[in-house]
mmCIF file of C-alpha atoms in Angstrom:
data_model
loop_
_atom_site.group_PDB
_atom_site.id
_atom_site.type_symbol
_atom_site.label_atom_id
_atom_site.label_comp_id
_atom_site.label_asym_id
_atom_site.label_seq_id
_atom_site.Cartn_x
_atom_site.Cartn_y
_atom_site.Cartn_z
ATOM 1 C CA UNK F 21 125.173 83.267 61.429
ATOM 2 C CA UNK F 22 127.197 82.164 58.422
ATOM 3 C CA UNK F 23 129.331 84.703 56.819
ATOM 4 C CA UNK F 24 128.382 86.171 53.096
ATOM 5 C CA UNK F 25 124.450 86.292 53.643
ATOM 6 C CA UNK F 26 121.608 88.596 53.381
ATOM 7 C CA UNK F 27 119.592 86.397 55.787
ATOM 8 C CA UNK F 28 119.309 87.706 58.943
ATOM 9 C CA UNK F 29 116.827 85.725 60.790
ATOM 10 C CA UNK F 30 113.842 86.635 63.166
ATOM 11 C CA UNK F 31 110.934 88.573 62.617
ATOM 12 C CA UNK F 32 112.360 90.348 59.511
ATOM 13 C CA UNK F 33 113.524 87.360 57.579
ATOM 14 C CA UNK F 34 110.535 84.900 58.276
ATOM 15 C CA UNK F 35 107.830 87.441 57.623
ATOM 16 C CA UNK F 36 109.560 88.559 54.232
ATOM 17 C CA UNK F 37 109.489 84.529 53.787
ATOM 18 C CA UNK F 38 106.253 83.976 54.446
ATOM 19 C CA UNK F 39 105.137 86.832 52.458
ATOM 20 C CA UNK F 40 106.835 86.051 49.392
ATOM 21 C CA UNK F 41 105.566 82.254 49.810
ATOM 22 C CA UNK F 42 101.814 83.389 50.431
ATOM 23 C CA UNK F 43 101.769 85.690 47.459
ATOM 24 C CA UNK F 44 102.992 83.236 44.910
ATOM 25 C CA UNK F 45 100.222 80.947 45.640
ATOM 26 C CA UNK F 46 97.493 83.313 45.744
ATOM 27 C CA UNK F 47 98.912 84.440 42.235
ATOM 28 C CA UNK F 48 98.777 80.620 41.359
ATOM 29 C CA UNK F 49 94.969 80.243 42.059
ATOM 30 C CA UNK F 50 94.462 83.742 40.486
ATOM 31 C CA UNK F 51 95.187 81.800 37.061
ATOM 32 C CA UNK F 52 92.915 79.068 38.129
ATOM 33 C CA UNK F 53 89.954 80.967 39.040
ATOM 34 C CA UNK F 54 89.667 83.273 36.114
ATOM 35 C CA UNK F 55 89.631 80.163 34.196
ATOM 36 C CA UNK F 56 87.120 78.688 36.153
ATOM 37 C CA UNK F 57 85.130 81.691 36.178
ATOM 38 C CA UNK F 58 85.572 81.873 32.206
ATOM 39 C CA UNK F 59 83.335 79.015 32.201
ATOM 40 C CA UNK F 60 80.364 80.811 32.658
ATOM 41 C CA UNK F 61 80.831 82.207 28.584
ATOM 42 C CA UNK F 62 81.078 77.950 28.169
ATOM 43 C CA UNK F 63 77.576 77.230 29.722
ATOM 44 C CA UNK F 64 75.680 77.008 32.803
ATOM 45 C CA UNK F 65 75.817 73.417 33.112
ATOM 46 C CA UNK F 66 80.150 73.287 32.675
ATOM 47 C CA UNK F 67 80.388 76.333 35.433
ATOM 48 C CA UNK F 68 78.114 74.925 38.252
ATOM 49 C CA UNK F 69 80.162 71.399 37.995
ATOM 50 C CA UNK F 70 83.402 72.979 38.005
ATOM 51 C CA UNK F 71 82.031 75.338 41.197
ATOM 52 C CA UNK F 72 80.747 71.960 42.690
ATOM 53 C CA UNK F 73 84.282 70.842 43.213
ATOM 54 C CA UNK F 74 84.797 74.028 44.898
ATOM 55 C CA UNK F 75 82.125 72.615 47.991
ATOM 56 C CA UNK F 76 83.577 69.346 48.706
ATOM 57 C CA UNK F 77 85.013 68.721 51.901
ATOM 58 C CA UNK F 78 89.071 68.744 50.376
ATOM 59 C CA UNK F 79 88.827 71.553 48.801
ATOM 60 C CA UNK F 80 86.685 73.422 51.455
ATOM 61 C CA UNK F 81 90.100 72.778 53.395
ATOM 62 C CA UNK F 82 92.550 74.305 50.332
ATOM 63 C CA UNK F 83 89.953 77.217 50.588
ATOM 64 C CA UNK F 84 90.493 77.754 54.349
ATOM 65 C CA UNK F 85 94.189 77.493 53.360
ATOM 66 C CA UNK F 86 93.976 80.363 50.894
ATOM 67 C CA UNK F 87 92.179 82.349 53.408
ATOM 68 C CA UNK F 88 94.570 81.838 55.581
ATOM 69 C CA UNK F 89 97.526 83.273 52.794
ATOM 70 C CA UNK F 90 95.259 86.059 51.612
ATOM 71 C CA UNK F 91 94.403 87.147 55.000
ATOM 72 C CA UNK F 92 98.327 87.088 55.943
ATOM 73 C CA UNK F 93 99.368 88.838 52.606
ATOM 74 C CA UNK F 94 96.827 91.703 53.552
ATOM 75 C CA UNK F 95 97.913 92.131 56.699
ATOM 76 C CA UNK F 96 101.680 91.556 56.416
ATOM 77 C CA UNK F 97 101.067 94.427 53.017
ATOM 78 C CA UNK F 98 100.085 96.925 55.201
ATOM 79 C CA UNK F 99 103.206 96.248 57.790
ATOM 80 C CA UNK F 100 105.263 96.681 54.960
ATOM 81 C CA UNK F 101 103.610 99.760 53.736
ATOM 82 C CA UNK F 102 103.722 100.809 57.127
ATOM 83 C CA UNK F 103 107.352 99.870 57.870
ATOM 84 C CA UNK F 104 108.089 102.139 54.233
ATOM 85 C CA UNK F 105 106.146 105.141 55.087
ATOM 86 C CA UNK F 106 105.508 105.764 58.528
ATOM 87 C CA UNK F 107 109.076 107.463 60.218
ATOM 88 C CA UNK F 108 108.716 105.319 63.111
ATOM 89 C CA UNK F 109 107.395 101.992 61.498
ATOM 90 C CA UNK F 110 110.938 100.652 60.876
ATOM 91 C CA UNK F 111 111.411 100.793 64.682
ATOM 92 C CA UNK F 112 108.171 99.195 65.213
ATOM 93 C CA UNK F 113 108.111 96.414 62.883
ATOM 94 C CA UNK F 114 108.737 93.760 65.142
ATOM 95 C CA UNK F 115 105.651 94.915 67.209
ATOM 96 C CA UNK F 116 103.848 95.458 64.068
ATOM 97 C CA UNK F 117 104.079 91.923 63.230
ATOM 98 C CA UNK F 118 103.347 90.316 66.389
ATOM 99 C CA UNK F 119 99.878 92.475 65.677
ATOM 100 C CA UNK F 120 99.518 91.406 62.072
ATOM 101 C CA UNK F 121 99.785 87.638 63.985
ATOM 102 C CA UNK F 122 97.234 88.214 66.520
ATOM 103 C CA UNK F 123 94.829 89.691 63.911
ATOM 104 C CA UNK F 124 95.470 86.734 61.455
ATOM 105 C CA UNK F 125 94.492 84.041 64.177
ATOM 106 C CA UNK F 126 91.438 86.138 65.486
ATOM 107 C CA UNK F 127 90.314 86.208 61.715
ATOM 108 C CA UNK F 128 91.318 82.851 60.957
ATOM 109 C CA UNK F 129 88.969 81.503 64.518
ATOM 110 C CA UNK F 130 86.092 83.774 62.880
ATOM 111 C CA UNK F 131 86.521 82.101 59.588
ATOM 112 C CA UNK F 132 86.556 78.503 60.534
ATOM 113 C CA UNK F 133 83.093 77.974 60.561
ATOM 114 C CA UNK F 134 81.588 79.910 57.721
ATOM 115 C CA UNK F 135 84.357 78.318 55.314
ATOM 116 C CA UNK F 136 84.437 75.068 56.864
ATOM 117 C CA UNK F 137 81.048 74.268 58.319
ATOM 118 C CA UNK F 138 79.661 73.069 55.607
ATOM 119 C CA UNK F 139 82.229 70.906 54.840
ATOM 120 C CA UNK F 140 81.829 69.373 58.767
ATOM 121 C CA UNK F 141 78.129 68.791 57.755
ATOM 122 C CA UNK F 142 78.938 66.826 54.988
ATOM 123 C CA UNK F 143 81.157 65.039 56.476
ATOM 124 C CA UNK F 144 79.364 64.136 59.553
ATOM 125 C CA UNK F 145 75.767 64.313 59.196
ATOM 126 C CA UNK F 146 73.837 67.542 59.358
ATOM 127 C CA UNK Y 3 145.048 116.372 76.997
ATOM 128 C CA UNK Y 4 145.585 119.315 74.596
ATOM 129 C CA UNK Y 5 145.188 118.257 71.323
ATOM 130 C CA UNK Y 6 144.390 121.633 69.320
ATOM 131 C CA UNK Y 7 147.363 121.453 67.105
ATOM 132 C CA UNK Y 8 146.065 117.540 65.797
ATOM 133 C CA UNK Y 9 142.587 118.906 65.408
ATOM 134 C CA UNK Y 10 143.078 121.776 63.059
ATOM 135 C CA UNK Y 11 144.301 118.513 60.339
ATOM 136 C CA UNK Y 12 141.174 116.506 61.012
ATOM 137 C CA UNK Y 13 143.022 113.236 62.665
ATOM 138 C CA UNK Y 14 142.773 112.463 66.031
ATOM 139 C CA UNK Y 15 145.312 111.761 69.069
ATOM 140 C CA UNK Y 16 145.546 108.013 67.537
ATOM 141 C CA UNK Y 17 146.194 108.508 64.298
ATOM 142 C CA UNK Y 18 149.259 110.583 64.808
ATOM 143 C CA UNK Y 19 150.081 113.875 63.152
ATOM 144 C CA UNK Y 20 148.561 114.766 59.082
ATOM 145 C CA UNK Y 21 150.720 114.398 56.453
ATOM 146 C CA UNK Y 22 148.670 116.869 54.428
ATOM 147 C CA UNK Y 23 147.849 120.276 55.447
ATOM 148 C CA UNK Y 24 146.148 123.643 53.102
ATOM 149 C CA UNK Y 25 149.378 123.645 51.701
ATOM 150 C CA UNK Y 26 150.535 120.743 50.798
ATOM 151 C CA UNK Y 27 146.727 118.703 49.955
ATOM 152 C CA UNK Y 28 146.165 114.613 49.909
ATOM 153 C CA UNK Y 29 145.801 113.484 46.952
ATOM 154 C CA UNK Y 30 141.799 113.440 45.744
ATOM 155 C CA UNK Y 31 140.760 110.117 45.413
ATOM 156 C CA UNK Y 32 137.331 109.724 42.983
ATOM 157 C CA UNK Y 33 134.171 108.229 44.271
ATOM 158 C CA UNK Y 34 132.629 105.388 43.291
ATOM 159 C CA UNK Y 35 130.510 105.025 40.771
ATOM 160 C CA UNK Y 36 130.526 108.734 39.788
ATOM 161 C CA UNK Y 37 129.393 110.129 36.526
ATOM 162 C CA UNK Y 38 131.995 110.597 33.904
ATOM 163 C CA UNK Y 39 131.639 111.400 29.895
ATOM 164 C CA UNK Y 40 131.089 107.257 29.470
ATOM 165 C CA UNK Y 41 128.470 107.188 31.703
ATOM 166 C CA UNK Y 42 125.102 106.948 29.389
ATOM 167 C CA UNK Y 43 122.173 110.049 30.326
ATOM 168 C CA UNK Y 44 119.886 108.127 30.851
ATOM 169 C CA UNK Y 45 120.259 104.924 32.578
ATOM 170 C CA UNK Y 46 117.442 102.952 33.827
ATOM 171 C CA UNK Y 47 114.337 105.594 34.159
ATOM 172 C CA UNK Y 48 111.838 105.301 36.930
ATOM 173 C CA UNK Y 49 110.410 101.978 36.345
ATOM 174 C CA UNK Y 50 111.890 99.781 39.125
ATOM 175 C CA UNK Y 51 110.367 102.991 41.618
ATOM 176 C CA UNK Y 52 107.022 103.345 39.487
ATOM 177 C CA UNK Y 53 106.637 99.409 40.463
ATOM 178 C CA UNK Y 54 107.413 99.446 43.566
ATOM 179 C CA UNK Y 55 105.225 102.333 44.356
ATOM 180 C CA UNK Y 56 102.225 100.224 42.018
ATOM 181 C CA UNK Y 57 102.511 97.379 44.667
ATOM 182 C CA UNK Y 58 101.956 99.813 47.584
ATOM 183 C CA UNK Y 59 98.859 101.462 46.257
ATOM 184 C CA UNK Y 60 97.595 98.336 44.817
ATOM 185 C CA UNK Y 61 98.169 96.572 47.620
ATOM 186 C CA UNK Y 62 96.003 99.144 49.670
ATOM 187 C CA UNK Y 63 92.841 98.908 47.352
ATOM 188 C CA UNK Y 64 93.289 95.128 47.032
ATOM 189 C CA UNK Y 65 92.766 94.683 50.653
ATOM 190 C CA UNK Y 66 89.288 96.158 50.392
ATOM 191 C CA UNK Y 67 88.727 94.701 46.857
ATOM 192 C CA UNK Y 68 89.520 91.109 47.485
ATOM 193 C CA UNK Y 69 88.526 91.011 51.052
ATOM 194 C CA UNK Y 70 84.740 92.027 50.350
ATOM 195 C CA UNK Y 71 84.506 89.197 47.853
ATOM 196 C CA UNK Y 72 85.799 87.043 50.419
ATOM 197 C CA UNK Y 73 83.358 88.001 52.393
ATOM 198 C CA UNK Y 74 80.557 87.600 49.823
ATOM 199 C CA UNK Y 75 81.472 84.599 48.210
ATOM 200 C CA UNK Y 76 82.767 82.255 51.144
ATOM 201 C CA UNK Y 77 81.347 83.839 54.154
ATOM 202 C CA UNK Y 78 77.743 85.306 53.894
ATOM 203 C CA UNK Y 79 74.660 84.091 52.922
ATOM 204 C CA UNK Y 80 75.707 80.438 53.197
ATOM 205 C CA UNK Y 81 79.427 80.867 52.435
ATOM 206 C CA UNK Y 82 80.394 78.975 49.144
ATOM 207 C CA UNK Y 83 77.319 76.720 48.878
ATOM 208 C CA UNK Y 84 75.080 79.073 47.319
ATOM 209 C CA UNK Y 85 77.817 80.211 44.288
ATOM 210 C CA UNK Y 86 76.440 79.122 41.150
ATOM 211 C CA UNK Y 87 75.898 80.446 37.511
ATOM 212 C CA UNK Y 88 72.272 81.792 38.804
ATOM 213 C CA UNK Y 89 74.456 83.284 42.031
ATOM 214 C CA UNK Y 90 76.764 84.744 39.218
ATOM 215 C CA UNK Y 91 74.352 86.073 36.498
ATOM 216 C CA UNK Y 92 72.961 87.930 39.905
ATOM 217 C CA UNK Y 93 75.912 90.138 40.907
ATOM 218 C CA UNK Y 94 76.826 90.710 37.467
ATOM 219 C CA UNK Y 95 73.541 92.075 36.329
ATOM 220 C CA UNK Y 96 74.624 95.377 38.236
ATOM 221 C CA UNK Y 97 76.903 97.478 36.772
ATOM 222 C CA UNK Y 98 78.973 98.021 40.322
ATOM 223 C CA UNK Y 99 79.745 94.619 40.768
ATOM 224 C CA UNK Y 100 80.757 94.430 37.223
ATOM 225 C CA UNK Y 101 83.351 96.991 37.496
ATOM 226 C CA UNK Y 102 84.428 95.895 41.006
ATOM 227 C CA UNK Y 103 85.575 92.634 39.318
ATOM 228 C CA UNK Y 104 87.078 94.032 36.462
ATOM 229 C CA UNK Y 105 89.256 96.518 38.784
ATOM 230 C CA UNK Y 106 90.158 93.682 41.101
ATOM 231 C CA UNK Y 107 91.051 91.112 37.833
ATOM 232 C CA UNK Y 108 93.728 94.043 36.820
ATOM 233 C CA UNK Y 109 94.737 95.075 39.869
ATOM 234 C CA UNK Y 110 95.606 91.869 41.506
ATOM 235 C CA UNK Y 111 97.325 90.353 37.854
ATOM 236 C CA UNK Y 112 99.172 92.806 37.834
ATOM 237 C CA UNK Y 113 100.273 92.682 41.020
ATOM 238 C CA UNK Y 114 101.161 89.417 41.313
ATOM 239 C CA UNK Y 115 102.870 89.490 38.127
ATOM 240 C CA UNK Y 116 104.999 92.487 39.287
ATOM 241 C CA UNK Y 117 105.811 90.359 42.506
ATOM 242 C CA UNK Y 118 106.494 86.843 40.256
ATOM 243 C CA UNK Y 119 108.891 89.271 37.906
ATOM 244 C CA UNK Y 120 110.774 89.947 41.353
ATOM 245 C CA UNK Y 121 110.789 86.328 42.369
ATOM 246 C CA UNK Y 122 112.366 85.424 39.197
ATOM 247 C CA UNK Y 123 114.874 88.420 38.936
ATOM 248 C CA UNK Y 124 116.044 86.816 42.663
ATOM 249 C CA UNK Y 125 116.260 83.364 42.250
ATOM 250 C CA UNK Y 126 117.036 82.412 37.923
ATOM 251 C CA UNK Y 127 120.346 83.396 37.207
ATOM 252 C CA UNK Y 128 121.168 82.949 34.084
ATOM 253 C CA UNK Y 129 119.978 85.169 31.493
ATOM 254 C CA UNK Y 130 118.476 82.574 29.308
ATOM 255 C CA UNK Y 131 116.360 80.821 32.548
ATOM 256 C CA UNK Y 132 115.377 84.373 33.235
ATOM 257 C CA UNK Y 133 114.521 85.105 29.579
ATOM 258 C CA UNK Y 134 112.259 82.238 29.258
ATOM 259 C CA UNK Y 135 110.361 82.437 32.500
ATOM 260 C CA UNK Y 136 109.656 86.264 32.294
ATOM 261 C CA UNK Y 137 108.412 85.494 28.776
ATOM 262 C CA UNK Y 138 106.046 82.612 30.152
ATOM 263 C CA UNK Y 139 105.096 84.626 32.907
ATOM 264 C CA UNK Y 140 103.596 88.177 30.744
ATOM 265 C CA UNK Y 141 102.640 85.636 28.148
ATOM 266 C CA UNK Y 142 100.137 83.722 30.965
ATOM 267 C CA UNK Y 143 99.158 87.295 32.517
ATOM 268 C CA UNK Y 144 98.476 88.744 29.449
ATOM 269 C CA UNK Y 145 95.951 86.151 28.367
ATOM 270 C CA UNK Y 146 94.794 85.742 31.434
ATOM 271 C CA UNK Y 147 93.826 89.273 31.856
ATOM 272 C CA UNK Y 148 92.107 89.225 28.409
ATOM 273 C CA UNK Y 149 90.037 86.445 29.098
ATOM 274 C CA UNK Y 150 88.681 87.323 32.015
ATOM 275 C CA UNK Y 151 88.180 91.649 30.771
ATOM 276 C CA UNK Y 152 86.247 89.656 28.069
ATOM 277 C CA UNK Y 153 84.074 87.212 30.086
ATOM 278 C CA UNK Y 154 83.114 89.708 32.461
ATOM 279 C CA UNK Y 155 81.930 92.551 29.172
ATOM 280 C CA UNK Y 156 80.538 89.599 27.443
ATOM 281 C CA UNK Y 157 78.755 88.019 30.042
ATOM 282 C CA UNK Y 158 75.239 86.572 29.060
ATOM 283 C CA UNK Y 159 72.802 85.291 31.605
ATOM 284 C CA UNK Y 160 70.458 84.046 29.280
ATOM 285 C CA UNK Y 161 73.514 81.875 27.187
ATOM 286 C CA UNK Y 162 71.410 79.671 25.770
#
C-alpha cells in the first residue's frame, strides 16, 4: 500500500466506493424524475409521452440499473447504520457485507423479470 | 528482576532511571489543540452531527418509502407498463399516497443533497470550486423540491 493514504482496500474501501457512486446517481435521476413527474401540471398528453420513453427496451435496462443502485444503497445504509450503532457491528462488517451482497443478487434474480420482461417481449415477440 | 525502585518514576527497565521525581517535576508540556482565551465559544455548533444523524434516520424511512414505490410502480400490476397520467390521477386521488410522496420528495432531496454537499467538501478544493458548486447544488434542490411540493398540492386530474 502506498504511503500517505486513507485508502485501505477490501471490503471497507470498495463498499464505501460503491456507496458513494450508487448514491450520486440515484440523486441524479431524483432531479430527472420530479421533472418528469411535473409534467402531469403540463398535460396528460406531454406526461404519458415522456412516461412512454420510460417502457422502451433501453431504458427498461437503465431502470434495472437503478434498481440495482437503489437496492445496494438500501442495503449497504443499513450496514452502515449498523456498523455505527450496534457495539459489535464494527467487528462484523465484513460479514455484514458479504450479507448485504447475497441479498442484493437474490433481489436483483427476483427483479429481472418484472422490470425487464416486458422489455424481452418487445423485443422478441410476445 | 527487581525493578521496584524504576517503577515508583513510571519508566520501565529500558528506559533507564527518571530524571524527574515529586520533587523535582518534568516540565508540563500543553496539549494540543486545547482551549485558551483566543479560542472563540462557540465554534462550529452541532450541525455536521445533526446531519449526520439526518442521513441515518432518513436513510431508515427511505428504505420503506422508496422501496414500496418500487414495488408499485415497476413491479406489480404489470410493472412500468401500466404508469400513465390515468395510473397517476389514481394514487393521487387518496390523500395517503399524496403525503407518502410528498414525505419521500423531502426526505430523499434532502438526503442526497446532504450526501452531494459531502462529495463536494471531499473532492473541490479550492474555495471558489467549492463555492460555486455548493451554490448550484441548494440552488437545483431548492427548486426542485418546490416544484415537485407544488405539483403534488396542485395536482388536477381533470386538467383540461
Amino acid at each position: 500500500m502506498p504511503a500517505g493514504t486513507l485508502y485501505r482496500g477490501r471490503e471497507g474501501m470498495w463498499s464505501w466506493v460503491a456507496h458513494r457512486v450508487t448514491g450520486v446517481l440515484i440523486f441524479f435521476f431524483l432531479f430527472v424524475h420530479v421533472l418528469d413527474t411535473a409534467l402531469v401540471r403540463v398535460s396528460p398528453e406531454a406526461y404519458d409521452e415522456v412516461v412512454a420513453t420510460y417502457k422502451t427496451p433501453i431504458v427498461a435496462l437503465l431502470e434495472y440499473g437503478l434498481v440495482a443502485a437503489i437496492l445496494f444503497h438500501a442495503l449497504n445504509g443499513l450496514r452502515v447504520i449498523a456498523v455505527d450503532f450496534w457495539s459489535k457491528g464494527p467487528r462484523y462488517q465484513k460479514q455484514m457485507l458479504w450479507t448485504v451482497v447475497g441479498v442484493w443478487v437474490v433481489l436483483m434474480v427476483g427483479a429481472l423479470y418484472p422490470v425487464l420482461g416486458h422489455a424481452v417481449r418487445e423485443l422478441f415477440g410476445s | 528482576m527487581s525493578d521496584t525502585t524504576l517503577e515508583k518514576s513510571g519508566v520501565g527497565p529500558v528506559e533507564g532511571a527518571s530524571l524527574y521525581d515529586a520533587d523535582n517535576p518534568a516540565p508540563v508540556i500543553e496539549a494540543p489543540r486545547k482551549r485558551t482565551a483566543k479560542t472563540p465559544r462557540s465554534t462550529r455548533g452541532n450541525f455536521e452531527m445533526a446531519a449526520w444523524l439526518f442521513m441515518r434516520l432518513s436513510g431508515v424511512v427511505l428504505v420503506v418509502l422508496v422501496i414500496t414505490h418500487l414495488l408499485i410502480q415497476l413491479v406489480l400490476d404489470g410493472g412500468v407498463s401500466k404508469i400513465g397520467f390515468a395510473f397517476v390521477a389514481g394514487r393521487w386521488a387518496s390523500p395517503f399516497w399524496q403525503v407518502w410522496d410528498l414525505l419521500m420528495l423531502w426526505l430523499a432531496m434532502l438526503h442526497g443533497a446532504n450526501g452531494l454537499r459531502t462529495v463536494i467538501n471531499d473532492y473541490a478544493e479550492r474555495p471558489n470550486t467549492r463555492l460555486w458548486l455548493k451554490g448550484l447544488l441548494y440552488t437545483a434542490t431548492v427548486f426542485t423540491i418546490l416544484l415537485g411540493t407544488l405539483v403534488i398540492f396542485t395536482f388536477d386530474p381533470n386538467i383540461r
